[in-house]
Coordinates of C-alpha atoms and ligand atoms in Angstrom, one line a residue:
M40 CA 136.4 117.5 92.7
I41 CA 132.7 116.8 92.4
T42 CA 132.2 113.7 94.5
F43 CA 129.6 111.1 93.7
N44 CA 127.7 111.4 96.9
V45 CA 127.4 113.7 99.9
P46 CA 125.3 112.5 102.8
P47 CA 122.2 114.6 103.2
Y48 CA 122.4 117.2 106.0
T49 CA 119.8 119.9 106.6
G50 CA 121.3 121.7 109.7
K51 CA 118.8 120.5 112.3
E52 CA 120.4 117.1 112.9
M53 CA 122.9 118.1 115.6
E54 CA 120.2 119.9 117.6
Y55 CA 118.0 116.8 117.5
I56 CA 120.8 114.5 118.4
R57 CA 121.8 116.8 121.3
E58 CA 118.3 116.6 122.6
C59 CA 118.5 112.8 122.7
V60 CA 121.7 113.0 124.6
E61 CA 120.6 115.7 127.0
N62 CA 117.3 113.9 127.7
Q63 CA 119.1 110.6 128.2
K64 CA 117.1 108.9 125.5
I65 CA 119.5 107.2 123.2
C66 CA 118.3 103.6 122.9
G67 CA 115.8 102.3 120.4
D68 CA 112.1 103.2 120.1
G69 CA 112.5 106.7 121.7
P70 CA 110.7 109.9 120.7
Y71 CA 112.5 110.3 117.3
T72 CA 112.0 106.8 116.2
K73 CA 108.2 107.2 116.9
K74 CA 108.2 110.5 115.0
C75 CA 109.9 108.9 112.0
N76 CA 107.5 105.9 112.1
Q77 CA 104.5 108.2 112.2
W78 CA 105.9 110.4 109.4
I79 CA 106.4 107.4 107.1
E80 CA 102.9 106.0 108.0
D81 CA 101.3 109.4 107.2
K82 CA 103.3 109.9 104.0
T83 CA 102.8 106.4 102.6
G84 CA 99.5 105.2 104.1
T85 CA 101.0 102.0 105.3
A86 CA 99.3 100.3 108.3
K87 CA 102.6 100.3 110.2
C88 CA 106.2 101.5 109.9
L89 CA 109.0 100.2 112.1
L90 CA 112.3 101.9 111.8
T91 CA 115.2 99.3 111.5
T92 CA 119.0 99.2 111.7
S93 CA 119.1 98.9 107.9
C94 CA 117.1 98.0 104.8
T95 CA 119.0 94.7 104.8
H96 CA 117.6 94.0 108.2
A97 CA 114.1 95.1 107.2
T98 CA 114.3 92.6 104.4
E99 CA 115.6 89.9 106.8
M100 CA 112.5 90.7 109.0
A101 CA 110.3 90.3 106.0
A102 CA 111.9 87.0 105.1
L103 CA 111.2 85.8 108.6
L104 CA 107.7 87.1 108.6
T105 CA 106.7 85.5 105.3
G106 CA 107.9 82.1 106.7
V107 CA 110.1 81.4 103.7
K108 CA 112.2 78.3 104.5
E109 CA 114.7 75.8 103.2
G110 CA 113.9 74.6 99.7
D111 CA 111.5 77.5 98.9
E112 CA 112.1 79.7 95.9
V113 CA 111.9 83.4 95.8
I114 CA 111.7 85.3 92.5
M115 CA 113.8 88.5 92.1
P116 CA 115.9 90.4 89.6
S117 CA 119.6 89.5 89.3
Y118 CA 120.3 93.2 88.8
T119 CA 120.0 94.3 92.4
F120 CA 121.9 94.9 95.6
V121 CA 123.1 91.7 97.4
S122 CA 120.7 92.3 100.4
T123 CA 117.6 91.5 98.3
A124 CA 118.9 87.9 98.0
D125 CA 120.9 87.6 101.2
A126 CA 117.7 88.0 103.4
F127 CA 116.2 84.9 101.8
V128 CA 119.4 82.9 101.4
L129 CA 119.8 83.2 105.2
R130 CA 116.5 81.3 105.5
G131 CA 117.7 78.6 103.2
A132 CA 115.7 79.7 100.2
T133 CA 116.8 79.8 96.6
P134 CA 116.8 83.1 94.7
V135 CA 115.4 82.5 91.2
F136 CA 116.6 85.4 89.1
V137 CA 114.6 86.8 86.3
D138 CA 115.7 89.1 83.5
I139 CA 115.1 92.9 83.7
R140 CA 113.5 95.4 81.4
P141 CA 116.2 97.5 79.6
D142 CA 114.1 100.7 79.9
T143 CA 113.8 100.8 83.7
M144 CA 116.3 98.1 84.8
N145 CA 113.5 96.6 86.9
I146 CA 112.4 93.0 86.9
D147 CA 110.5 92.2 83.7
E148 CA 107.0 91.5 85.0
N149 CA 106.2 89.5 81.9
L150 CA 108.9 86.9 82.6
I151 CA 107.8 86.2 86.2
E152 CA 105.0 83.7 85.6
A153 CA 107.2 81.3 83.7
A154 CA 109.6 81.2 86.6
I155 CA 107.0 80.2 89.1
T156 CA 107.2 76.6 90.3
D157 CA 105.3 74.7 93.1
R158 CA 108.2 75.8 95.4
T159 CA 107.8 79.5 94.8
R160 CA 106.8 81.4 97.9
A161 CA 107.5 85.0 97.2
I162 CA 108.2 87.7 94.6
V163 CA 110.7 90.4 95.5
P164 CA 110.6 93.3 93.1
M165 CA 113.3 96.0 93.5
H166 CA 112.3 99.5 92.4
Y167 CA 115.5 100.6 90.7
A168 CA 116.3 104.3 90.9
G169 CA 113.0 104.9 92.7
V170 CA 111.1 104.1 89.5
S171 CA 108.4 101.6 90.2
C172 CA 108.2 98.1 88.9
E173 CA 104.9 97.2 87.2
M174 CA 103.1 96.5 90.5
G175 CA 99.7 96.0 88.9
K176 CA 100.9 92.9 87.0
I177 CA 103.1 91.7 89.9
M178 CA 100.3 91.9 92.5
E179 CA 98.0 90.1 90.0
L180 CA 100.4 87.2 89.7
A181 CA 100.9 87.1 93.5
G182 CA 97.2 86.8 94.0
K183 CA 96.8 84.1 91.3
Y184 CA 99.6 81.9 92.7
H185 CA 99.2 82.8 96.4
L186 CA 102.7 84.3 96.7
A187 CA 104.0 86.9 99.2
V188 CA 105.3 90.1 97.8
V189 CA 108.2 91.9 99.6
E190 CA 109.2 95.1 98.0
D191 CA 112.8 96.1 98.0
A192 CA 112.0 99.8 98.1
A193 CA 115.4 100.8 99.4
Q194 CA 115.6 103.5 96.8
G195 CA 111.9 104.2 96.6
I196 CA 110.8 106.6 99.4
M197 CA 108.6 109.4 98.1
S198 CA 108.0 107.5 94.8
T199 CA 104.5 106.3 93.7
Y200 CA 102.9 103.9 91.2
K201 CA 99.5 105.0 90.1
G202 CA 99.3 107.4 93.1
K203 CA 100.2 104.7 95.7
A204 CA 103.5 104.8 97.6
L205 CA 106.2 102.3 96.8
G206 CA 106.6 99.8 99.7
T207 CA 102.9 99.6 100.3
F208 CA 101.8 97.1 97.6
G209 CA 103.3 94.0 99.0
E210 CA 102.8 92.5 102.5
Y211 CA 106.1 94.1 103.4
G212 CA 108.1 97.0 102.0
C213 CA 111.7 97.9 102.9
F214 CA 113.3 101.4 102.8
S215 CA 116.9 102.3 103.3
F216 CA 118.3 105.3 105.0
H217 CA 122.0 104.5 104.3
E218 CA 124.0 107.6 103.6
T219 CA 123.8 107.1 99.9
K220 CA 120.0 107.3 99.9
N221 CA 117.7 110.4 99.6
F222 CA 117.2 110.6 103.3
S223 CA 119.7 109.1 105.7
M224 CA 120.5 108.2 109.3
G225 CA 124.0 106.8 108.6
E226 CA 122.9 103.2 108.6
G227 CA 119.2 102.5 108.9
G228 CA 116.0 101.5 107.2
A229 CA 112.3 100.8 107.7
L230 CA 109.9 97.9 107.4
L231 CA 106.5 98.8 106.1
I232 CA 103.7 96.4 107.1
R233 CA 100.6 96.4 104.9
D234 CA 98.3 94.2 107.0
E235 CA 97.3 95.0 110.6
E236 CA 97.4 91.3 111.5
N237 CA 101.2 91.1 110.9
I238 CA 102.2 94.0 113.1
E239 CA 102.5 92.2 116.3
D240 CA 104.6 89.4 114.9
A241 CA 106.9 92.0 113.3
E242 CA 107.2 93.9 116.6
I243 CA 108.2 90.7 118.4
I244 CA 110.8 89.7 115.8
R245 CA 112.3 93.2 116.0
E246 CA 112.6 93.1 119.8
K247 CA 114.6 89.9 120.2
G248 CA 111.5 87.7 120.1
T249 CA 109.9 89.5 123.1
N250 CA 106.6 91.4 123.5
R251 CA 108.5 94.4 124.9
S252 CA 106.7 96.8 122.4
K253 CA 103.4 95.9 123.9
F254 CA 104.9 96.3 127.4
Y255 CA 106.0 99.8 126.6
R256 CA 102.5 100.7 125.4
G257 CA 101.2 99.6 128.7
Q258 CA 99.2 96.8 127.2
I259 CA 100.8 94.1 129.4
D260 CA 102.5 94.4 132.8
K261 CA 105.6 92.3 132.1
Y262 CA 107.3 91.3 128.9
T263 CA 108.7 87.9 128.0
W264 CA 110.2 85.7 125.3
I265 CA 107.5 84.8 122.8
N266 CA 109.2 83.8 119.6
Y267 CA 112.5 83.8 117.7
G268 CA 113.8 87.2 116.9
S269 CA 116.7 89.5 116.8
S270 CA 117.6 93.2 117.5
Y271 CA 116.5 95.3 114.6
L272 CA 115.9 98.6 116.3
P273 CA 118.2 101.6 115.7
S274 CA 119.4 104.0 118.4
D275 CA 117.1 107.1 118.8
M276 CA 120.2 109.3 117.9
N277 CA 120.2 107.8 114.4
A278 CA 116.4 108.4 114.2
A279 CA 117.0 112.0 115.3
Y280 CA 119.4 112.5 112.3
L281 CA 116.8 111.1 110.0
Y282 CA 113.9 113.1 111.3
A283 CA 115.6 116.4 110.5
Q284 CA 115.5 115.3 106.8
L285 CA 112.0 113.8 106.8
E286 CA 110.8 117.3 108.0
L287 CA 112.4 118.7 104.8
A288 CA 111.5 115.7 102.6
E289 CA 109.6 117.8 100.0
E290 CA 112.4 120.3 99.7
I291 CA 115.1 117.7 99.4
T292 CA 113.1 115.8 96.8
A293 CA 112.4 119.0 94.8
A294 CA 116.1 119.9 94.8
R295 CA 117.1 116.5 93.6
M296 CA 114.4 116.6 91.0
A297 CA 115.7 119.9 89.7
C298 CA 119.1 118.3 89.2
W299 CA 117.6 115.2 87.6
D300 CA 115.6 117.3 85.1
R301 CA 118.6 119.5 84.3
Y302 CA 120.8 116.5 83.6
Y303 CA 118.1 115.1 81.4
E304 CA 117.7 118.3 79.4
N305 CA 121.4 118.9 79.1
L306 CA 122.1 115.3 77.9
Y307 CA 119.0 114.9 75.7
P308 CA 120.8 115.9 72.5
L309 CA 123.4 113.2 73.1
A310 CA 120.5 110.6 73.4
Q311 CA 118.9 112.1 70.3
A312 CA 122.2 111.6 68.4
G313 CA 122.2 107.9 69.5
K314 CA 125.3 108.3 71.6
I315 CA 123.9 107.5 75.0
G316 CA 120.8 106.1 76.6
L317 CA 118.8 108.0 79.2
P318 CA 116.5 106.7 82.0
T319 CA 112.8 106.0 81.3
V320 CA 110.0 106.8 83.8
P321 CA 106.9 104.9 82.6
E322 CA 103.5 106.4 82.7
G323 CA 101.9 106.1 86.1
C324 CA 105.3 106.2 87.9
V325 CA 106.3 109.2 89.9
H326 CA 110.0 108.9 90.9
N327 CA 112.1 110.6 93.6
A328 CA 115.2 111.5 91.7
H329 CA 117.2 108.9 93.6
M330 CA 119.8 108.6 90.9
F331 CA 120.7 109.9 87.5
Y332 CA 122.3 107.4 85.2
I333 CA 123.2 107.3 81.5
K334 CA 124.0 104.3 79.3
T335 CA 127.1 104.1 77.2
T336 CA 127.5 101.8 74.2
D337 CA 129.4 99.1 76.1
I338 CA 131.6 98.5 79.0
E339 CA 134.8 99.7 77.2
E340 CA 133.2 103.0 76.5
R341 CA 132.0 103.2 80.1
T342 CA 135.5 102.6 81.5
A343 CA 136.9 105.3 79.2
L344 CA 134.2 107.8 80.2
I345 CA 134.8 107.1 83.9
D346 CA 138.5 107.9 83.4
Y347 CA 137.7 110.9 81.3
L348 CA 135.4 112.3 84.0
K349 CA 137.9 111.5 86.8
E350 CA 140.6 113.4 85.0
R351 CA 138.2 116.4 85.0
G352 CA 137.4 116.1 88.7
V353 CA 134.1 114.2 88.4
H354 CA 133.5 111.0 90.3
S355 CA 131.0 108.7 88.5
V356 CA 130.2 105.1 89.5
F357 CA 128.6 102.0 88.3
H358 CA 127.1 99.1 90.3
Y359 CA 125.6 95.7 90.6
I360 CA 127.6 92.9 89.2
P361 CA 124.6 90.7 88.3
L362 CA 124.0 88.5 91.3
H363 CA 123.7 85.3 89.2
T364 CA 127.3 85.7 88.0
A365 CA 128.7 86.4 91.5
P366 CA 130.2 83.6 93.6
A367 CA 127.4 83.5 96.1
G368 CA 124.8 83.8 93.3
L369 CA 126.3 80.8 91.5
K370 CA 126.2 78.9 94.8
Y371 CA 122.8 79.8 96.1
G372 CA 120.7 80.9 93.2
R373 CA 119.7 80.2 89.6
F374 CA 118.7 82.3 86.7
H375 CA 115.5 81.4 85.0
G376 CA 115.3 81.9 81.3
E377 CA 117.7 83.9 79.2
D378 CA 119.9 86.7 80.4
R379 CA 119.1 89.1 77.5
F380 CA 119.4 92.4 79.3
T381 CA 120.7 91.9 82.9
T382 CA 124.4 91.6 82.1
R383 CA 124.4 93.7 78.9
E384 CA 122.6 96.7 80.4
S385 CA 124.4 96.6 83.7
E386 CA 127.7 97.0 81.8
R387 CA 126.4 100.1 80.1
L388 CA 125.1 101.9 83.1
L389 CA 126.9 104.8 84.7
R390 CA 125.7 106.9 87.6
L391 CA 126.5 110.6 87.7
P392 CA 126.9 112.6 90.9
M393 CA 123.5 113.1 92.6
F394 CA 122.9 114.4 96.1
Y395 CA 121.1 117.1 98.0
R396 CA 122.8 120.4 97.4
L397 CA 124.4 119.4 94.2
T398 CA 124.1 122.8 92.3
P399 CA 122.7 123.5 88.9
E400 CA 126.2 124.8 88.0
Q401 CA 127.8 121.5 88.9
V402 CA 125.2 119.6 86.9
D403 CA 126.0 121.8 83.9
E404 CA 129.7 121.3 84.4
I405 CA 129.3 117.5 84.6
S406 CA 127.0 117.5 81.6
A407 CA 129.5 119.5 79.6
H408 CA 132.3 117.0 80.4
V409 CA 130.0 114.1 79.2
K410 CA 129.4 116.0 76.0
G411 CA 133.1 116.7 75.7
F412 CA 133.8 113.0 75.9
Y413 CA 131.4 112.2 73.1
G414 CA 132.6 115.2 71.0
R415 CA 136.2 114.2 71.2
Ligands
PLP1167 C1 120.8 100.5 99.5 C2 120.1 99.3 99.1 C3 119.9 98.2 100.0 C4 120.5 98.1 101.3 O1 120.2 99.1 102.2 P1 121.0 99.1 103.6 O2 120.1 100.1 104.4 O3 122.4 99.6 103.4 O4 120.9 97.8 104.2 C5 119.1 97.2 99.6 N1 118.6 97.1 98.4 C6 118.8 98.1 97.5 C7 118.2 98.0 96.1 C8 119.6 99.2 97.8 O5 119.8 100.2 96.9

């Protein structure tokens, strides 16, 4: 059986976790959290990175920090994970869903402007499969209408748009280190803060509304309750697990990329023959091989292919029931404009196994089965 995902593991994780335990440093903001924050800051160039308990929580922090409130509108794609919307719905805001581009499955930057009203406060692009949205156009619109930009870069670590790291364009960027992502800590994430002046507020919200972060740096001699907040910091043991992978980030990414390229090459003839669709990486975008997907003709063909692969020991998955069609989406959000691609393309998309240590032989085996299905 070739499973869909295997959590990344490099070999150093246990040693680092053991160190946390032996040094009695297991709570949040310990040495490994600091190392991870520093690594992400160096890698992406963001002003500040704060490790969080999840990407969902990083997005919640961003929603609090942007001051989005009841009655406000936030523009985002409907083809995304629920957390993108949840964070803003928790603040009483309305997600306004905009259609996606069929080539990248990202929000269609050319449809955003028409969805802006005098209640719009933020745009939340999600970089699907680690392939960037058109950030040039999105940042231009945000500037023109004075809107905040929060990037759901859950899948986007190590990816760039015109040479700049995903998660560093908007005021806030959110990474995920869930076990299905390129680098993991079980459950975890990070908030990237672009502007120096927002760092202190973020630290306070993350530490239960206190100025404890300042206290630990020795900048004040006692800490107290300053603002509303919550607890968004992960245990240092989780950070230790993650750090082992960040140290090997280039190697992990290269290995995933080799699989991605091999799938693409193997399946290219099927795309040429008009049987399937393959992912597009627009010019200016460098991706991180977060996922490899194909597109079938329609949902019936996809279901048949999933079953066919399963019978041959390959686990493939699809995801994202468009949010605007889900019970909570109907209740809390609205779709602006026409759903030309969101539903149709989401029903065609199928993800093939992709994880660190997937072997070239396995990629060939999976590709052969996909070809077998279309040759049957
Ligand atoms: C994985 C993912 C999330 C959620 O990440 P968690 O760390 O599990 O909270 C949010 N948005 C997108 C697009 C994701 O892929």
